[in-house]
Amino acid sequence: MHRLRVPALVPEMSVPPAELHHLRVLRLRPGAELRVFDGQGGEASATLLRLDEGGALLSLGEHLTNVRETPQPVTLAVALLKGDKLSDVVRAATELGAARFQLLQTRYADVQDIGEQKLTRLRRVAAEASKQSRRAVTPEVLAPLPLAELRLAGQGFAAHPGSQARLTEALHWASPVTLVSGPEGGFSEAEIEALTRAGFLGITLGPRILRAETAPLALLGAIAATGV
Ligand code: SAH
């Protein structure tokens, strides 16, 4: 089934230019059945009414319940990383079900800020990965925030070597989840204290030291392996 991203689920809609090429390559005929999704969790079946040089028109069918999201949204709060590593993290973490990314400025990071262009690129990576993994939600990528300003709503877990608690034992799905992962240089003592004061629980990812781009995927992988 072909899935198209549309700005909103309305009874009749023209296909956005970005998706038109895709439809033409598929050589779909009027009457073809498709799926449409809005990137905010809405998904529906749709029928192709018209496809010509002028564009394409769809008519909306029944709304589908989304079965691909975790029981509560999971935010990945991840320290800024060098080069293109954040793209790899955003891509894989989107496949693994992250609903939101909060970029973090931390003391021992090699990078202290990120340009508007890079942020736009990360958002595009999230959109592509969510489509590829057949999710109906495109994760938001929020501009960097100093770690001290990170507030917790729901349950929060901070990956920190030497912690005792385990994510899959401490996590329950009664409220939204925030996972925090540090930079290559790790968190400072003061940062760990601030996270603890804010309500985050330190958790282990095993006795090995993972790279900063591996740790977020281990966190989300542990959740994915529970089958949610
Ligand atoms: N230089 C730091 C390690 C940083 S690893 C040190 O020696 O302590 C980068 C980030 O990955 C850490 O901040 C943490 O969030 C996460 N991480 C890596 N390995 C981990 C582990 N075994 N348990 C929990 N978190 C880990």
PDB file of C-alpha atoms and ligand atoms in Angstrom:
ATOM      1  CA  MET A   1       0.000   0.000   0.000  1.00  0.00           C
ATOM      2  CA  HIS A   2       1.479   3.389  -0.986  1.00  0.00           C
ATOM      3  CA  ARG A   3       1.559   6.006   1.734  1.00  0.00           C
ATOM      4  CA  LEU A   4       1.575   9.728   1.076  1.00  0.00           C
ATOM      5  CA  ARG A   5       2.255  12.541   3.476  1.00  0.00           C
ATOM      6  CA  VAL A   6      -0.396  15.286   3.262  1.00  0.00           C
ATOM      7  CA  PRO A   7      -0.742  18.532   5.241  1.00  0.00           C
ATOM      8  CA  ALA A   8      -4.149  17.585   6.695  1.00  0.00           C
ATOM      9  CA  LEU A   9      -6.781  14.868   6.436  1.00  0.00           C
ATOM     10  CA  VAL A  10      -9.647  16.547   4.573  1.00  0.00           C
ATOM     11  CA  PRO A  11     -12.407  14.924   2.455  1.00  0.00           C
ATOM     12  CA  GLU A  12     -10.856  15.940  -0.886  1.00  0.00           C
ATOM     13  CA  MET A  13      -7.267  16.972  -1.328  1.00  0.00           C
ATOM     14  CA  SER A  14      -4.701  17.667  -3.979  1.00  0.00           C
ATOM     15  CA  VAL A  15      -1.427  15.814  -3.615  1.00  0.00           C
ATOM     16  CA  PRO A  16       1.507  17.983  -2.412  1.00  0.00           C
ATOM     17  CA  PRO A  17       4.139  18.613  -5.136  1.00  0.00           C
ATOM     18  CA  ALA A  18       6.763  16.656  -3.174  1.00  0.00           C
ATOM     19  CA  GLU A  19       4.649  13.489  -3.457  1.00  0.00           C
ATOM     20  CA  LEU A  20       3.431  13.951  -7.053  1.00  0.00           C
ATOM     21  CA  HIS A  21       6.544  12.592  -8.694  1.00  0.00           C
ATOM     22  CA  HIS A  22       6.227   9.438  -6.622  1.00  0.00           C
ATOM     23  CA  LEU A  23       2.633   8.912  -7.801  1.00  0.00           C
ATOM     24  CA  ARG A  24       3.621   9.402 -11.439  1.00  0.00           C
ATOM     25  CA  VAL A  25       6.436   6.882 -11.196  1.00  0.00           C
ATOM     26  CA  LEU A  26       3.952   4.350  -9.814  1.00  0.00           C
ATOM     27  CA  ARG A  27       1.656   5.008 -12.827  1.00  0.00           C
ATOM     28  CA  LEU A  28      -1.417   4.832 -10.648  1.00  0.00           C
ATOM     29  CA  ARG A  29      -4.835   5.101 -12.289  1.00  0.00           C
ATOM     30  CA  PRO A  30      -7.958   6.768 -10.956  1.00  0.00           C
ATOM     31  CA  GLY A  31      -9.613   4.419  -8.517  1.00  0.00           C
ATOM     32  CA  ALA A  32      -6.277   3.267  -7.022  1.00  0.00           C
ATOM     33  CA  GLU A  33      -6.309   2.823  -3.256  1.00  0.00           C
ATOM     34  CA  LEU A  34      -3.721   4.659  -1.159  1.00  0.00           C
ATOM     35  CA  ARG A  35      -2.967   5.605   2.414  1.00  0.00           C
ATOM     36  CA  VAL A  36      -2.455   9.180   3.553  1.00  0.00           C
ATOM     37  CA  PHE A  37      -0.989  10.436   6.833  1.00  0.00           C
ATOM     38  CA  ASP A  38      -0.572  13.901   8.309  1.00  0.00           C
ATOM     39  CA  GLY A  39       2.557  13.465  10.429  1.00  0.00           C
ATOM     40  CA  GLN A  40       0.616  14.084  13.635  1.00  0.00           C
ATOM     41  CA  GLY A  41      -0.793  10.615  14.090  1.00  0.00           C
ATOM     42  CA  GLY A  42      -3.715  10.824  11.656  1.00  0.00           C
ATOM     43  CA  GLU A  43      -3.905   8.183   8.956  1.00  0.00           C
ATOM     44  CA  ALA A  44      -6.676   7.297   6.509  1.00  0.00           C
ATOM     45  CA  SER A  45      -7.346   5.331   3.373  1.00  0.00           C
ATOM     46  CA  ALA A  46      -7.780   7.373   0.187  1.00  0.00           C
ATOM     47  CA  THR A  47      -8.795   6.860  -3.426  1.00  0.00           C
ATOM     48  CA  LEU A  48      -7.080   8.498  -6.377  1.00  0.00           C
ATOM     49  CA  LEU A  49      -9.662  10.541  -8.284  1.00  0.00           C
ATOM     50  CA  ARG A  50      -7.453  12.158 -10.888  1.00  0.00           C
ATOM     51  CA  LEU A  51      -3.784  12.193 -11.916  1.00  0.00           C
ATOM     52  CA  ASP A  52      -2.605  14.380 -14.807  1.00  0.00           C
ATOM     53  CA  GLU A  53      -0.132  17.161 -15.679  1.00  0.00           C
ATOM     54  CA  GLY A  54      -2.065  19.542 -13.472  1.00  0.00           C
ATOM     55  CA  GLY A  55      -1.635  17.430 -10.360  1.00  0.00           C
ATOM     56  CA  ALA A  56      -3.500  14.734  -8.477  1.00  0.00           C
ATOM     57  CA  LEU A  57      -6.695  14.662  -6.471  1.00  0.00           C
ATOM     58  CA  LEU A  58      -7.569  12.230  -3.683  1.00  0.00           C
ATOM     59  CA  SER A  59     -10.754  11.489  -1.858  1.00  0.00           C
ATOM     60  CA  LEU A  60     -10.479  10.517   1.785  1.00  0.00           C
ATOM     61  CA  GLY A  61     -11.764   7.141   3.000  1.00  0.00           C
ATOM     62  CA  GLU A  62     -11.991   5.808   6.526  1.00  0.00           C
ATOM     63  CA  HIS A  63      -9.691   6.971   9.313  1.00  0.00           C
ATOM     64  CA  LEU A  64      -7.344   4.256  10.508  1.00  0.00           C
ATOM     65  CA  THR A  65      -6.231   3.818  14.064  1.00  0.00           C
ATOM     66  CA  ASN A  66      -2.541   4.121  14.362  1.00  0.00           C
ATOM     67  CA  VAL A  67      -0.892   0.972  15.617  1.00  0.00           C
ATOM     68  CA  ARG A  68       2.723   2.046  15.306  1.00  0.00           C
ATOM     69  CA  GLU A  69       3.167   4.436  18.223  1.00  0.00           C
ATOM     70  CA  THR A  70       4.377   3.570  21.711  1.00  0.00           C
ATOM     71  CA  PRO A  71       1.660   3.644  24.428  1.00  0.00           C
ATOM     72  CA  GLN A  72       2.971   7.047  25.577  1.00  0.00           C
ATOM     73  CA  PRO A  73       5.178   9.400  23.567  1.00  0.00           C
ATOM     74  CA  VAL A  74       8.910   8.972  24.109  1.00  0.00           C
ATOM     75  CA  THR A  75      11.109  12.090  23.947  1.00  0.00           C
ATOM     76  CA  LEU A  76      14.796  11.573  23.328  1.00  0.00           C
ATOM     77  CA  ALA A  77      16.801  14.394  24.889  1.00  0.00           C
ATOM     78  CA  VAL A  78      20.195  14.002  23.277  1.00  0.00           C
ATOM     79  CA  ALA A  79      23.390  16.027  23.666  1.00  0.00           C
ATOM     80  CA  LEU A  80      24.727  17.797  20.567  1.00  0.00           C
ATOM     81  CA  LEU A  81      27.193  15.618  18.687  1.00  0.00           C
ATOM     82  CA  LYS A  82      29.940  16.342  16.172  1.00  0.00           C
ATOM     83  CA  GLY A  83      29.602  16.089  12.398  1.00  0.00           C
ATOM     84  CA  ASP A  84      26.631  14.197  11.047  1.00  0.00           C
ATOM     85  CA  LYS A  85      26.194  11.863  14.004  1.00  0.00           C
ATOM     86  CA  LEU A  86      22.919  13.456  15.056  1.00  0.00           C
ATOM     87  CA  SER A  87      21.415  12.615  11.666  1.00  0.00           C
ATOM     88  CA  ASP A  88      22.205   8.955  12.248  1.00  0.00           C
ATOM     89  CA  VAL A  89      20.740   9.128  15.756  1.00  0.00           C
ATOM     90  CA  VAL A  90      17.562  10.871  14.554  1.00  0.00           C
ATOM     91  CA  ARG A  91      17.091   8.422  11.685  1.00  0.00           C
ATOM     92  CA  ALA A  92      17.479   5.268  13.768  1.00  0.00           C
ATOM     93  CA  ALA A  93      15.671   6.649  16.825  1.00  0.00           C
ATOM     94  CA  THR A  94      12.706   7.574  14.628  1.00  0.00           C
ATOM     95  CA  GLU A  95      12.590   4.001  13.352  1.00  0.00           C
ATOM     96  CA  LEU A  96      12.726   2.858  16.971  1.00  0.00           C
ATOM     97  CA  GLY A  97       9.691   4.948  17.899  1.00  0.00           C
ATOM     98  CA  ALA A  98      10.932   8.258  19.356  1.00  0.00           C
ATOM     99  CA  ALA A  99       8.113  10.811  19.214  1.00  0.00           C
ATOM    100  CA  ARG A 100      10.220  13.913  19.828  1.00  0.00           C
ATOM    101  CA  PHE A 101      13.826  15.035  19.963  1.00  0.00           C
ATOM    102  CA  GLN A 102      15.082  17.651  22.369  1.00  0.00           C
ATOM    103  CA  LEU A 103      18.649  18.648  21.528  1.00  0.00           C
ATOM    104  CA  LEU A 104      20.739  19.468  24.601  1.00  0.00           C
ATOM    105  CA  GLN A 105      23.669  21.757  25.300  1.00  0.00           C
ATOM    106  CA  THR A 106      25.939  20.125  27.852  1.00  0.00           C
ATOM    107  CA  ARG A 107      29.238  21.030  29.478  1.00  0.00           C
ATOM    108  CA  TYR A 108      31.494  18.356  27.967  1.00  0.00           C
ATOM    109  CA  ALA A 109      30.110  18.366  24.425  1.00  0.00           C
ATOM    110  CA  ASP A 110      32.424  19.062  21.474  1.00  0.00           C
ATOM    111  CA  VAL A 111      29.706  21.168  19.870  1.00  0.00           C
ATOM    112  CA  GLN A 112      27.902  23.987  21.682  1.00  0.00           C
ATOM    113  CA  ASP A 113      25.336  24.966  19.095  1.00  0.00           C
ATOM    114  CA  ILE A 114      23.765  23.926  15.830  1.00  0.00           C
ATOM    115  CA  GLY A 115      22.787  26.127  12.877  1.00  0.00           C
ATOM    116  CA  GLU A 116      19.307  26.566  11.465  1.00  0.00           C
ATOM    117  CA  GLN A 117      20.373  24.644   8.345  1.00  0.00           C
ATOM    118  CA  LYS A 118      21.435  21.589  10.305  1.00  0.00           C
ATOM    119  CA  LEU A 119      18.232  21.700  12.318  1.00  0.00           C
ATOM    120  CA  THR A 120      16.216  21.744   9.095  1.00  0.00           C
ATOM    121  CA  ARG A 121      18.202  18.776   7.850  1.00  0.00           C
ATOM    122  CA  LEU A 122      17.492  16.824  11.051  1.00  0.00           C
ATOM    123  CA  ARG A 123      13.775  17.539  10.640  1.00  0.00           C
ATOM    124  CA  ARG A 124      13.906  16.217   7.097  1.00  0.00           C
ATOM    125  CA  VAL A 125      15.710  13.089   8.269  1.00  0.00           C
ATOM    126  CA  ALA A 126      12.967  12.539  10.892  1.00  0.00           C
ATOM    127  CA  ALA A 127      10.236  12.975   8.268  1.00  0.00           C
ATOM    128  CA  GLU A 128      11.876  10.503   5.876  1.00  0.00           C
ATOM    129  CA  ALA A 129      12.543   7.927   8.582  1.00  0.00           C
ATOM    130  CA  SER A 130       9.001   8.097   9.922  1.00  0.00           C
ATOM    131  CA  LYS A 131       7.643   7.505   6.459  1.00  0.00           C
ATOM    132  CA  GLN A 132      10.041   4.651   5.835  1.00  0.00           C
ATOM    133  CA  SER A 133       9.098   2.966   9.102  1.00  0.00           C
ATOM    134  CA  ARG A 134       5.390   3.454   8.251  1.00  0.00           C
ATOM    135  CA  ARG A 135       4.680   5.638  11.219  1.00  0.00           C
ATOM    136  CA  ALA A 136       1.933   8.218  11.101  1.00  0.00           C
ATOM    137  CA  VAL A 137       3.848  10.540  13.424  1.00  0.00           C
ATOM    138  CA  THR A 138       6.786  12.625  12.299  1.00  0.00           C
ATOM    139  CA  PRO A 139       8.899  13.349  15.381  1.00  0.00           C
ATOM    140  CA  GLU A 140       9.544  16.986  16.178  1.00  0.00           C
ATOM    141  CA  VAL A 141      13.164  18.101  16.460  1.00  0.00           C
ATOM    142  CA  LEU A 142      13.404  20.892  19.029  1.00  0.00           C
ATOM    143  CA  ALA A 143      16.240  23.445  18.961  1.00  0.00           C
ATOM    144  CA  PRO A 144      19.005  23.026  21.569  1.00  0.00           C
ATOM    145  CA  LEU A 145      18.276  23.793  25.195  1.00  0.00           C
ATOM    146  CA  PRO A 146      20.827  24.079  28.020  1.00  0.00           C
ATOM    147  CA  LEU A 147      20.581  20.893  30.067  1.00  0.00           C
ATOM    148  CA  ALA A 148      19.765  22.901  33.221  1.00  0.00           C
ATOM    149  CA  GLU A 149      16.533  24.068  31.541  1.00  0.00           C
ATOM    150  CA  LEU A 150      15.254  20.583  30.738  1.00  0.00           C
ATOM    151  CA  ARG A 151      11.953  20.096  32.593  1.00  0.00           C
ATOM    152  CA  LEU A 152      10.355  16.741  33.222  1.00  0.00           C
ATOM    153  CA  ALA A 153       6.729  15.912  32.553  1.00  0.00           C
ATOM    154  CA  GLY A 154       6.077  12.232  33.198  1.00  0.00           C
ATOM    155  CA  GLN A 155       8.888   9.719  33.729  1.00  0.00           C
ATOM    156  CA  GLY A 156      12.495  10.584  32.962  1.00  0.00           C
ATOM    157  CA  PHE A 157      15.599   8.438  32.648  1.00  0.00           C
ATOM    158  CA  ALA A 158      19.180   9.604  32.170  1.00  0.00           C
ATOM    159  CA  ALA A 159      21.772   7.177  30.823  1.00  0.00           C
ATOM    160  CA  HIS A 160      24.860   7.480  32.984  1.00  0.00           C
ATOM    161  CA  PRO A 161      27.628   4.890  33.317  1.00  0.00           C
ATOM    162  CA  GLY A 162      27.746   3.335  36.750  1.00  0.00           C
ATOM    163  CA  SER A 163      24.028   3.768  37.468  1.00  0.00           C
ATOM    164  CA  GLN A 164      22.233   0.781  38.969  1.00  0.00           C
ATOM    165  CA  ALA A 165      18.633   1.111  37.740  1.00  0.00           C
ATOM    166  CA  ARG A 166      17.521  -0.582  34.524  1.00  0.00           C
ATOM    167  CA  LEU A 167      15.251   1.123  32.048  1.00  0.00           C
ATOM    168  CA  THR A 168      12.961  -1.784  31.269  1.00  0.00           C
ATOM    169  CA  GLU A 169      12.380  -2.459  34.981  1.00  0.00           C
ATOM    170  CA  ALA A 170      11.722   1.170  35.938  1.00  0.00           C
ATOM    171  CA  LEU A 171       9.598   2.177  32.946  1.00  0.00           C
ATOM    172  CA  HIS A 172       5.820   1.949  33.004  1.00  0.00           C
ATOM    173  CA  TRP A 173       3.418   3.377  30.447  1.00  0.00           C
ATOM    174  CA  ALA A 174       1.296   5.514  32.726  1.00  0.00           C
ATOM    175  CA  SER A 175       2.789   8.816  31.518  1.00  0.00           C
ATOM    176  CA  PRO A 176       5.033  10.232  28.773  1.00  0.00           C
ATOM    177  CA  VAL A 177       8.670   9.158  28.844  1.00  0.00           C
ATOM    178  CA  THR A 178      11.832  11.241  28.445  1.00  0.00           C
ATOM    179  CA  LEU A 179      15.194   9.564  27.831  1.00  0.00           C
ATOM    180  CA  VAL A 180      18.383  11.577  28.275  1.00  0.00           C
ATOM    181  CA  SER A 181      21.665  10.667  26.646  1.00  0.00           C
ATOM    182  CA  GLY A 182      24.968  12.487  27.075  1.00  0.00           C
ATOM    183  CA  PRO A 183      27.808  13.812  24.903  1.00  0.00           C
ATOM    184  CA  GLU A 184      31.099  12.059  24.109  1.00  0.00           C
ATOM    185  CA  GLY A 185      32.601  13.589  27.267  1.00  0.00           C
ATOM    186  CA  GLY A 186      29.725  12.359  29.443  1.00  0.00           C
ATOM    187  CA  PHE A 187      27.719  14.410  31.942  1.00  0.00           C
ATOM    188  CA  SER A 188      29.415  16.501  34.638  1.00  0.00           C
ATOM    189  CA  GLU A 189      28.663  15.802  38.298  1.00  0.00           C
ATOM    190  CA  ALA A 190      26.664  19.045  38.450  1.00  0.00           C
ATOM    191  CA  GLU A 191      24.613  17.980  35.417  1.00  0.00           C
ATOM    192  CA  ILE A 192      23.794  14.622  36.963  1.00  0.00           C
ATOM    193  CA  GLU A 193      22.754  16.393  40.161  1.00  0.00           C
ATOM    194  CA  ALA A 194      20.543  18.789  38.197  1.00  0.00           C
ATOM    195  CA  LEU A 195      18.939  15.892  36.330  1.00  0.00           C
ATOM    196  CA  THR A 196      18.317  14.043  39.588  1.00  0.00           C
ATOM    197  CA  ARG A 197      16.770  17.146  41.172  1.00  0.00           C
ATOM    198  CA  ALA A 198      14.518  17.505  38.116  1.00  0.00           C
ATOM    199  CA  GLY A 199      13.272  13.941  38.711  1.00  0.00           C
ATOM    200  CA  PHE A 200      15.345  11.936  36.224  1.00  0.00           C
ATOM    201  CA  LEU A 201      16.478   8.487  37.291  1.00  0.00           C
ATOM    202  CA  GLY A 202      20.021   7.444  36.351  1.00  0.00           C
ATOM    203  CA  ILE A 203      20.043   4.181  34.410  1.00  0.00           C
ATOM    204  CA  THR A 204      22.690   1.758  33.190  1.00  0.00           C
ATOM    205  CA  LEU A 205      23.194   0.479  29.662  1.00  0.00           C
ATOM    206  CA  GLY A 206      25.466  -2.296  30.809  1.00  0.00           C
ATOM    207  CA  PRO A 207      29.095  -2.453  31.974  1.00  0.00           C
ATOM    208  CA  ARG A 208      30.588  -1.214  28.679  1.00  0.00           C
ATOM    209  CA  ILE A 209      31.016   2.458  27.735  1.00  0.00           C
ATOM    210  CA  LEU A 210      28.979   3.179  24.633  1.00  0.00           C
ATOM    211  CA  ARG A 211      29.655   5.987  22.202  1.00  0.00           C
ATOM    212  CA  ALA A 212      27.407   9.000  22.484  1.00  0.00           C
ATOM    213  CA  GLU A 213      25.646   8.040  19.218  1.00  0.00           C
ATOM    214  CA  THR A 214      25.161   4.429  20.324  1.00  0.00           C
ATOM    215  CA  ALA A 215      23.661   5.066  23.772  1.00  0.00           C
ATOM    216  CA  PRO A 216      20.358   6.625  22.521  1.00  0.00           C
ATOM    217  CA  LEU A 217      19.788   3.616  20.281  1.00  0.00           C
ATOM    218  CA  ALA A 218      20.468   1.213  23.136  1.00  0.00           C
ATOM    219  CA  LEU A 219      17.849   3.093  25.185  1.00  0.00           C
ATOM    220  CA  LEU A 220      15.217   2.967  22.456  1.00  0.00           C
ATOM    221  CA  GLY A 221      16.237  -0.543  21.435  1.00  0.00           C
ATOM    222  CA  ALA A 222      15.531  -1.759  24.970  1.00  0.00           C
ATOM    223  CA  ILE A 223      12.013  -0.327  24.690  1.00  0.00           C
ATOM    224  CA  ALA A 224      11.467  -1.720  21.187  1.00  0.00           C
ATOM    225  CA  ALA A 225      12.539  -5.170  22.375  1.00  0.00           C
ATOM    226  CA  THR A 226       9.631  -5.187  24.845  1.00  0.00           C
ATOM    227  CA  GLY A 227       7.387  -5.247  21.797  1.00  0.00           C
ATOM    228  CA  VAL A 228       5.456  -1.999  22.315  1.00  0.00           C
TER     229      VAL A 228
HETATM  230  N1  SAH B   1      33.364   9.776  28.808  1.00  0.00           N
HETATM  231  C1  SAH B   1      32.268   9.310  29.571  1.00  0.00           C
HETATM  232  C2  SAH B   1      31.373   8.399  28.740  1.00  0.00           C
HETATM  233  C3  SAH B   1      30.482   9.117  27.825  1.00  0.00           C
HETATM  234  S1  SAH B   1      29.579   8.028  26.865  1.00  0.00           S
HETATM  235  C4  SAH B   1      32.734   8.479  30.737  1.00  0.00           C
HETATM  236  O1  SAH B   1      33.813   7.923  30.658  1.00  0.00           O
HETATM  237  O2  SAH B   1      31.989   8.381  31.694  1.00  0.00           O
HETATM  238  C5  SAH B   1      28.358   9.094  26.214  1.00  0.00           C
HETATM  239  C6  SAH B   1      26.993   8.966  26.845  1.00  0.00           C
HETATM  240  O3  SAH B   1      26.459   7.699  26.555  1.00  0.00           O
HETATM  241  C7  SAH B   1      26.963   9.079  28.363  1.00  0.00           C
HETATM  242  O4  SAH B   1      26.868  10.412  28.788  1.00  0.00           O
HETATM  243  C8  SAH B   1      25.726   8.279  28.704  1.00  0.00           C
HETATM  244  O5  SAH B   1      24.551   9.082  28.558  1.00  0.00           O
HETATM  245  C9  SAH B   1      25.714   7.203  27.644  1.00  0.00           C
HETATM  246  N2  SAH B   1      26.349   5.939  28.064  1.00  0.00           N
HETATM  247  C10 SAH B   1      27.384   5.325  27.464  1.00  0.00           C
HETATM  248  N3  SAH B   1      27.647   4.148  28.030  1.00  0.00           N
HETATM  249  C11 SAH B   1      26.738   3.982  29.020  1.00  0.00           C
HETATM  250  C12 SAH B   1      26.474   2.954  29.975  1.00  0.00           C
HETATM  251  N4  SAH B   1      27.208   1.861  30.035  1.00  0.00           N
HETATM  252  N5  SAH B   1      25.442   3.124  30.834  1.00  0.00           N
HETATM  253  C13 SAH B   1      24.680   4.234  30.801  1.00  0.00           C
HETATM  254  N6  SAH B   1      24.895   5.254  29.935  1.00  0.00           N
HETATM  255  C14 SAH B   1      25.898   5.124  29.041  1.00  0.00           C
END
